[in-house]
Short mmCIF file of C-alpha atoms and ligand atoms in Angstrom, two decimals:
data_model
loop_
_atom_site.label_atom_id
_atom_site.label_comp_id
_atom_site.label_asym_id
_atom_site.label_seq_id
_atom_site.Cartn_x
_atom_site.Cartn_y
_atom_site.Cartn_z
CA MET A 1 4.89 11.61 12.21
CA LEU A 2 5.80 11.56 8.51
CA VAL A 3 8.85 9.40 7.80
CA ASN A 4 10.19 7.30 4.95
CA ALA A 5 9.38 3.59 5.05
CA ALA A 6 12.91 2.15 5.21
CA GLN A 7 13.34 1.77 8.98
CA MET A 8 9.78 0.64 9.69
CA LEU A 9 10.14 -2.16 7.14
CA LYS A 10 13.60 -3.20 8.36
CA ASP A 11 12.07 -3.46 11.84
CA ALA A 12 9.13 -5.45 10.45
CA ARG A 13 11.47 -7.86 8.62
CA ALA A 14 13.51 -8.39 11.78
CA GLY A 15 10.41 -8.71 13.98
CA ARG A 16 8.53 -11.02 11.56
CA TYR A 17 5.47 -8.88 11.04
CA ALA A 18 4.26 -6.72 8.13
CA VAL A 19 3.27 -3.07 7.86
CA GLY A 20 0.08 -2.38 5.93
CA GLN A 21 0.03 -0.06 2.95
CA PHE A 22 -3.52 1.19 2.71
CA ASN A 23 -4.30 3.19 -0.42
CA ILE A 24 -6.10 6.50 0.00
CA ASN A 25 -8.68 8.13 -2.25
CA ASN A 26 -9.77 11.21 -0.35
CA LEU A 27 -9.84 12.95 3.02
CA GLU A 28 -12.15 10.39 4.66
CA TRP A 29 -9.89 7.47 3.68
CA THR A 30 -6.80 9.26 4.97
CA LYS A 31 -8.39 10.21 8.29
CA ALA A 32 -9.81 6.72 8.90
CA ILE A 33 -6.44 5.01 8.29
CA LEU A 34 -4.42 7.51 10.33
CA GLN A 35 -6.82 7.29 13.28
CA VAL A 36 -6.76 3.48 13.36
CA ALA A 37 -2.95 3.38 13.09
CA GLN A 38 -2.72 5.80 16.02
CA GLU A 39 -5.33 3.90 18.06
CA MET A 40 -3.46 0.61 17.50
CA GLN A 41 0.01 2.15 17.83
CA SER A 42 0.98 0.72 14.46
CA PRO A 43 3.31 2.14 11.82
CA VAL A 44 1.41 2.66 8.56
CA ILE A 45 1.98 3.44 4.89
CA LEU A 46 -0.51 5.57 2.96
CA GLY A 47 -0.40 4.40 -0.65
CA VAL A 48 -1.35 6.79 -3.46
CA SER A 49 -1.72 5.67 -7.06
CA GLU A 50 -1.13 8.25 -9.78
CA GLY A 51 -4.83 8.03 -10.64
CA ALA A 52 -5.90 8.69 -7.04
CA ALA A 53 -3.48 11.62 -6.77
CA LYS A 54 -4.93 13.13 -9.94
CA TYR A 55 -8.44 12.62 -8.55
CA MET A 56 -7.51 14.42 -5.31
CA GLY A 57 -6.11 17.42 -7.21
CA GLY A 58 -2.46 16.50 -7.66
CA PHE A 59 0.60 15.33 -5.72
CA GLY A 60 0.94 18.70 -3.96
CA THR A 61 -2.63 18.52 -2.67
CA VAL A 62 -2.02 15.03 -1.31
CA VAL A 63 1.19 16.05 0.49
CA ALA A 64 -0.44 19.15 2.00
CA MET A 65 -3.50 17.20 3.16
CA VAL A 66 -1.57 14.30 4.69
CA ALA A 67 1.03 16.53 6.37
CA ALA A 68 -1.60 18.85 7.86
CA MET A 69 -3.79 15.97 9.01
CA ASP A 70 -0.82 14.23 10.59
CA THR A 71 -0.23 17.38 12.65
CA ASP A 72 -3.86 18.26 13.40
CA LEU A 73 -4.76 14.72 14.52
CA LYS A 74 -1.55 14.58 16.61
CA ILE A 75 -0.43 11.37 14.95
CA THR A 76 2.71 10.12 16.68
CA VAL A 77 3.07 6.71 14.97
CA PRO A 78 5.38 6.53 11.92
CA VAL A 79 3.47 7.31 8.70
CA ALA A 80 4.98 7.01 5.21
CA LEU A 81 3.37 8.73 2.22
CA HIS A 82 4.17 6.41 -0.66
CA LEU A 83 3.59 6.59 -4.42
CA ASP A 84 2.11 3.25 -5.56
CA HIS A 85 3.15 1.83 -8.98
CA GLY A 86 4.81 5.06 -10.02
CA SER A 87 5.93 5.86 -13.55
CA TYR A 88 9.38 7.46 -13.90
CA ASP A 89 7.87 10.94 -14.25
CA GLY A 90 5.41 10.28 -11.43
CA CYS A 91 8.31 9.37 -9.11
CA VAL A 92 10.21 12.52 -10.05
CA SER A 93 7.12 14.65 -9.32
CA CYS A 94 6.49 12.96 -5.96
CA ILE A 95 10.12 13.37 -4.90
CA GLU A 96 9.74 17.09 -5.63
CA ALA A 97 6.28 17.37 -4.05
CA GLY A 98 7.27 16.01 -0.62
CA PHE A 99 6.26 12.34 -0.60
CA THR A 100 8.39 10.32 1.81
CA SER A 101 8.55 7.14 -0.30
CA VAL A 102 8.08 6.08 -3.93
CA MET A 103 7.58 2.85 -5.83
CA PHE A 104 9.11 2.91 -9.28
CA ASP A 105 7.29 0.23 -11.26
CA GLY A 106 9.67 -0.64 -14.08
CA SER A 107 8.32 -4.18 -14.32
CA HIS A 108 6.94 -3.59 -17.83
CA SER A 109 10.46 -2.89 -19.17
CA PRO A 110 13.33 -5.34 -19.80
CA ILE A 111 15.29 -5.96 -16.57
CA ASP A 112 18.34 -3.90 -17.64
CA GLU A 113 16.17 -0.85 -18.29
CA ASN A 114 14.21 -1.45 -15.07
CA ILE A 115 17.49 -1.53 -13.11
CA ALA A 116 18.97 1.54 -14.84
CA LYS A 117 15.87 3.66 -14.22
CA THR A 118 15.49 2.38 -10.66
CA LYS A 119 19.07 3.55 -9.99
CA GLU A 120 18.24 7.02 -11.33
CA ILE A 121 15.18 7.24 -9.09
CA ILE A 122 17.23 6.10 -6.07
CA ALA A 123 19.82 8.84 -6.71
CA MET A 124 17.09 11.51 -6.78
CA ALA A 125 15.18 10.05 -3.83
CA ARG A 126 18.27 9.83 -1.61
CA GLN A 127 18.88 13.58 -1.89
CA LYS A 128 15.54 14.16 -0.17
CA GLY A 129 15.55 11.15 2.15
CA LEU A 130 12.82 9.08 0.50
CA SER A 131 12.67 5.30 0.51
CA VAL A 132 12.33 3.42 -2.80
CA GLU A 133 10.42 0.25 -3.80
CA ALA A 134 11.02 -1.55 -7.10
CA GLU A 135 9.12 -4.31 -8.86
CA VAL A 136 10.22 -7.46 -10.66
CA GLY A 137 7.91 -9.96 -12.31
CA SER A 138 4.42 -8.53 -12.29
CA ILE A 139 1.27 -8.27 -10.23
CA GLY A 140 -1.71 -9.69 -12.10
CA GLY A 141 -4.95 -7.82 -12.69
CA GLU A 142 -5.39 -4.07 -12.96
CA GLU A 143 -5.02 -1.19 -10.54
CA ASP A 144 -5.91 2.34 -11.61
CA GLY A 145 -4.94 1.64 -15.20
CA VAL A 146 -1.73 -0.28 -14.32
CA VAL A 147 -2.23 -3.73 -15.85
CA GLY A 148 0.02 -6.71 -15.06
CA SER A 149 0.34 -10.19 -16.55
CA GLY A 150 0.95 -11.92 -13.21
CA GLU A 151 4.40 -13.18 -14.22
CA ILE A 152 6.28 -14.89 -11.36
CA ALA A 153 9.50 -13.00 -10.55
CA ASP A 154 12.86 -14.53 -11.45
CA PRO A 155 15.04 -14.76 -8.27
CA GLU A 156 18.18 -13.82 -10.21
CA GLN A 157 16.53 -10.60 -11.43
CA CYS A 158 15.40 -9.94 -7.84
CA ARG A 159 19.00 -10.34 -6.67
CA GLN A 160 20.19 -7.88 -9.31
CA ILE A 161 17.63 -5.20 -8.50
CA ALA A 162 18.10 -5.64 -4.74
CA GLN A 163 21.73 -4.63 -5.27
CA THR A 164 20.76 -1.22 -6.68
CA GLY A 165 20.18 0.09 -3.15
CA ILE A 166 16.37 -0.09 -3.09
CA ASP A 167 14.80 -0.32 0.33
CA PHE A 168 12.13 -2.95 -0.43
CA LEU A 169 11.08 -5.13 -3.33
CA ALA A 170 7.75 -6.12 -4.83
CA ALA A 171 8.10 -9.47 -6.59
CA GLY A 172 5.25 -11.14 -8.44
CA ILE A 173 4.43 -14.50 -6.82
CA GLY A 174 0.98 -15.15 -8.28
CA ASN A 175 -0.64 -12.22 -6.44
CA ILE A 176 -3.30 -10.19 -8.23
CA HIS A 177 -4.76 -6.70 -7.78
CA GLY A 178 -8.49 -6.64 -7.09
CA VAL A 179 -10.77 -9.54 -6.20
CA TYR A 180 -9.17 -12.99 -6.68
CA PRO A 181 -10.94 -15.22 -9.23
CA ASP A 182 -12.48 -18.48 -7.95
CA ASN A 183 -9.89 -20.50 -9.86
CA TRP A 184 -6.88 -18.60 -8.40
CA LYS A 185 -3.99 -20.99 -7.77
CA GLY A 186 -2.75 -19.20 -4.63
CA LEU A 187 0.64 -17.68 -3.85
CA ASP A 188 3.77 -19.42 -5.12
CA PHE A 189 5.67 -19.99 -1.85
CA ALA A 190 8.54 -21.86 -3.54
CA ALA A 191 9.15 -18.73 -5.63
CA LEU A 192 8.87 -16.49 -2.54
CA GLU A 193 11.41 -18.61 -0.69
CA ALA A 194 13.84 -18.51 -3.61
CA ILE A 195 13.40 -14.72 -3.87
CA GLY A 196 13.99 -14.34 -0.12
CA ASN A 197 17.21 -16.37 -0.41
CA ALA A 198 18.37 -14.32 -3.41
CA THR A 199 17.76 -10.94 -1.78
CA ASP A 200 19.50 -11.44 1.53
CA GLY A 201 17.13 -9.99 4.12
CA MET A 202 15.55 -7.30 1.97
CA PRO A 203 11.98 -6.49 3.07
CA LEU A 204 9.62 -7.96 0.45
CA VAL A 205 6.28 -6.45 -0.57
CA LEU A 206 3.08 -8.37 -1.18
CA HIS A 207 0.72 -6.45 -3.46
CA GLY A 208 -2.90 -7.46 -3.96
CA GLY A 209 -3.58 -7.89 -0.23
CA THR A 210 -7.36 -7.94 -0.69
CA GLY A 211 -8.78 -11.43 -0.27
CA ILE A 212 -5.57 -13.36 0.42
CA PRO A 213 -6.47 -16.03 3.00
CA GLU A 214 -5.04 -15.56 6.50
CA ASP A 215 -2.83 -18.64 6.41
CA MET A 216 -1.18 -17.46 3.19
CA ILE A 217 -0.60 -13.99 4.68
CA LYS A 218 1.09 -15.55 7.72
CA GLN A 219 3.19 -17.92 5.62
CA SER A 220 4.35 -15.07 3.40
CA ILE A 221 5.35 -12.95 6.43
CA GLY A 222 7.40 -15.93 7.65
CA LEU A 223 9.22 -15.91 4.29
CA GLY A 224 10.21 -12.22 4.38
CA VAL A 225 7.13 -10.23 3.38
CA SER A 226 7.25 -7.03 5.46
CA LYS A 227 4.77 -4.77 3.62
CA ILE A 228 1.33 -5.77 2.44
CA ASN A 229 -0.73 -3.53 0.14
CA VAL A 230 -4.49 -3.28 0.53
CA ASN A 231 -6.74 -1.17 -1.67
CA THR A 232 -9.79 -2.91 -3.15
CA GLU A 233 -11.07 -4.23 0.19
CA CYS A 234 -11.53 -0.73 1.66
CA GLN A 235 -13.36 0.32 -1.51
CA ILE A 236 -15.72 -2.67 -1.32
CA VAL A 237 -16.63 -2.25 2.37
CA PHE A 238 -17.01 1.53 2.00
CA THR A 239 -19.43 1.16 -0.92
CA ALA A 240 -21.40 -1.64 0.76
CA ALA A 241 -21.87 0.50 3.89
CA LEU A 242 -23.14 3.43 1.83
CA ARG A 243 -25.49 1.17 -0.13
CA LYS A 244 -26.99 -0.04 3.15
CA TYR A 245 -27.41 3.57 4.35
CA PHE A 246 -29.38 4.50 1.24
CA GLU A 247 -31.35 1.25 1.08
CA GLU A 248 -32.47 1.80 4.66
CA GLY A 249 -33.64 5.29 3.67
CA LYS A 250 -31.38 6.95 6.25
CA ASP A 251 -30.67 9.83 3.88
CA LYS A 252 -34.37 10.73 4.07
CA GLN A 253 -34.52 10.81 7.87
CA GLY A 254 -33.87 14.17 9.56
CA LYS A 255 -30.63 15.64 8.27
CA GLY A 256 -29.52 12.26 6.96
CA PHE A 257 -28.56 13.96 3.68
CA ASP A 258 -25.65 15.74 5.41
CA PRO A 259 -22.53 14.41 3.64
CA ARG A 260 -20.78 13.89 6.96
CA LYS A 261 -23.63 11.58 7.98
CA VAL A 262 -23.80 9.86 4.57
CA LEU A 263 -20.09 9.04 4.56
CA ALA A 264 -19.85 8.04 8.25
CA PRO A 265 -20.83 4.35 7.84
CA GLY A 266 -18.31 4.01 4.99
CA VAL A 267 -15.58 5.48 7.15
CA GLU A 268 -16.46 3.10 10.01
CA ALA A 269 -16.31 0.17 7.57
CA ILE A 270 -12.83 1.22 6.38
CA LYS A 271 -11.69 1.55 9.99
CA GLU A 272 -12.90 -1.95 10.82
CA SER A 273 -11.10 -3.44 7.78
CA VAL A 274 -7.88 -1.62 8.63
CA ARG A 275 -8.09 -2.84 12.26
CA GLU A 276 -8.51 -6.43 11.09
CA LYS A 277 -5.55 -6.16 8.71
CA ILE A 278 -3.26 -4.57 11.31
CA ASN A 279 -4.11 -7.40 13.71
CA LEU A 280 -3.49 -10.01 11.01
CA PHE A 281 -0.22 -8.43 9.86
CA GLY A 282 1.01 -8.19 13.47
CA SER A 283 2.02 -4.51 13.42
CA ALA A 284 -0.07 -3.31 16.38
CA ASN A 285 2.03 -1.82 19.20
CA LYS A 286 5.13 -1.76 16.98
CA ALA A 287 5.18 2.02 16.52
P1 13P B 1 -5.67 -4.81 -3.78
O1 13P B 1 -6.46 -3.72 -4.45
O2 13P B 1 -5.89 -6.13 -4.41
O3 13P B 1 -5.87 -4.82 -2.31
O4 13P B 1 -4.13 -4.47 -4.05
C1 13P B 1 -3.58 -3.29 -3.55
C2 13P B 1 -2.21 -3.08 -4.06
O5 13P B 1 -1.47 -3.99 -4.31
C3 13P B 1 -1.75 -1.69 -4.23
O6 13P B 1 -0.56 -1.62 -4.93
#
């Protein structure tokens, strides 16, 4: 069931769990995530970066694929189709194309400009019932060409942007896209607490969900994180499973070259990762 992400994240904030945003890259990714969400009766958010959308053919292709698969697989749990780290123009296109949620990432601009543009996106999104995520501070590392310095968000700026009418807020707290370096200092929980106090119950978003230790995930959920984004981890386990398939020479056995057989271990690996995350985030049976 395609919905926006506002209510599912309000429920998560109130119930002290988090909904996973799992980024998709193609049909296999989408199917694996939808099937696990249904199996575990968990709400879920399908994240799409602008780069991944371009790869899949465009925003229209993504909407058509997700909507049709949601129907064909008889998915009854709430599913949001969400633009990840959207540019202004990307958000406008996704609102038109039929996404149910967008993130406007204005974190590279001065706060006044970020707020002004976020308000414009909200006005457009509301007309079509989409939810809106904004970002303050920045997420370190790089995701699909979006590079961040890892700046810790200022609680006062978080308060200001929360008042624009956004539905949920991504605030940099030392989190990084991709694999965490060995010398990573961990999440800044003092900053997260101050941001939670400044934003008065707003669902908070933790980007860079790959590789964050379990205790930090749980602590962050206790401090108001209601949406956790995972991308790199599914890519790593998918690729490792395919490497094993080829190294074991399975593609040379019988019809092992059939793409459906080649991709199957990767799909199973994604499913297992998504199951683990849904259990960790606590969103099973919350649909
Ligand atoms: P990871 O790739 O580190 O899991 O981060 C995903 C993310 O934050 C998507 O916006």
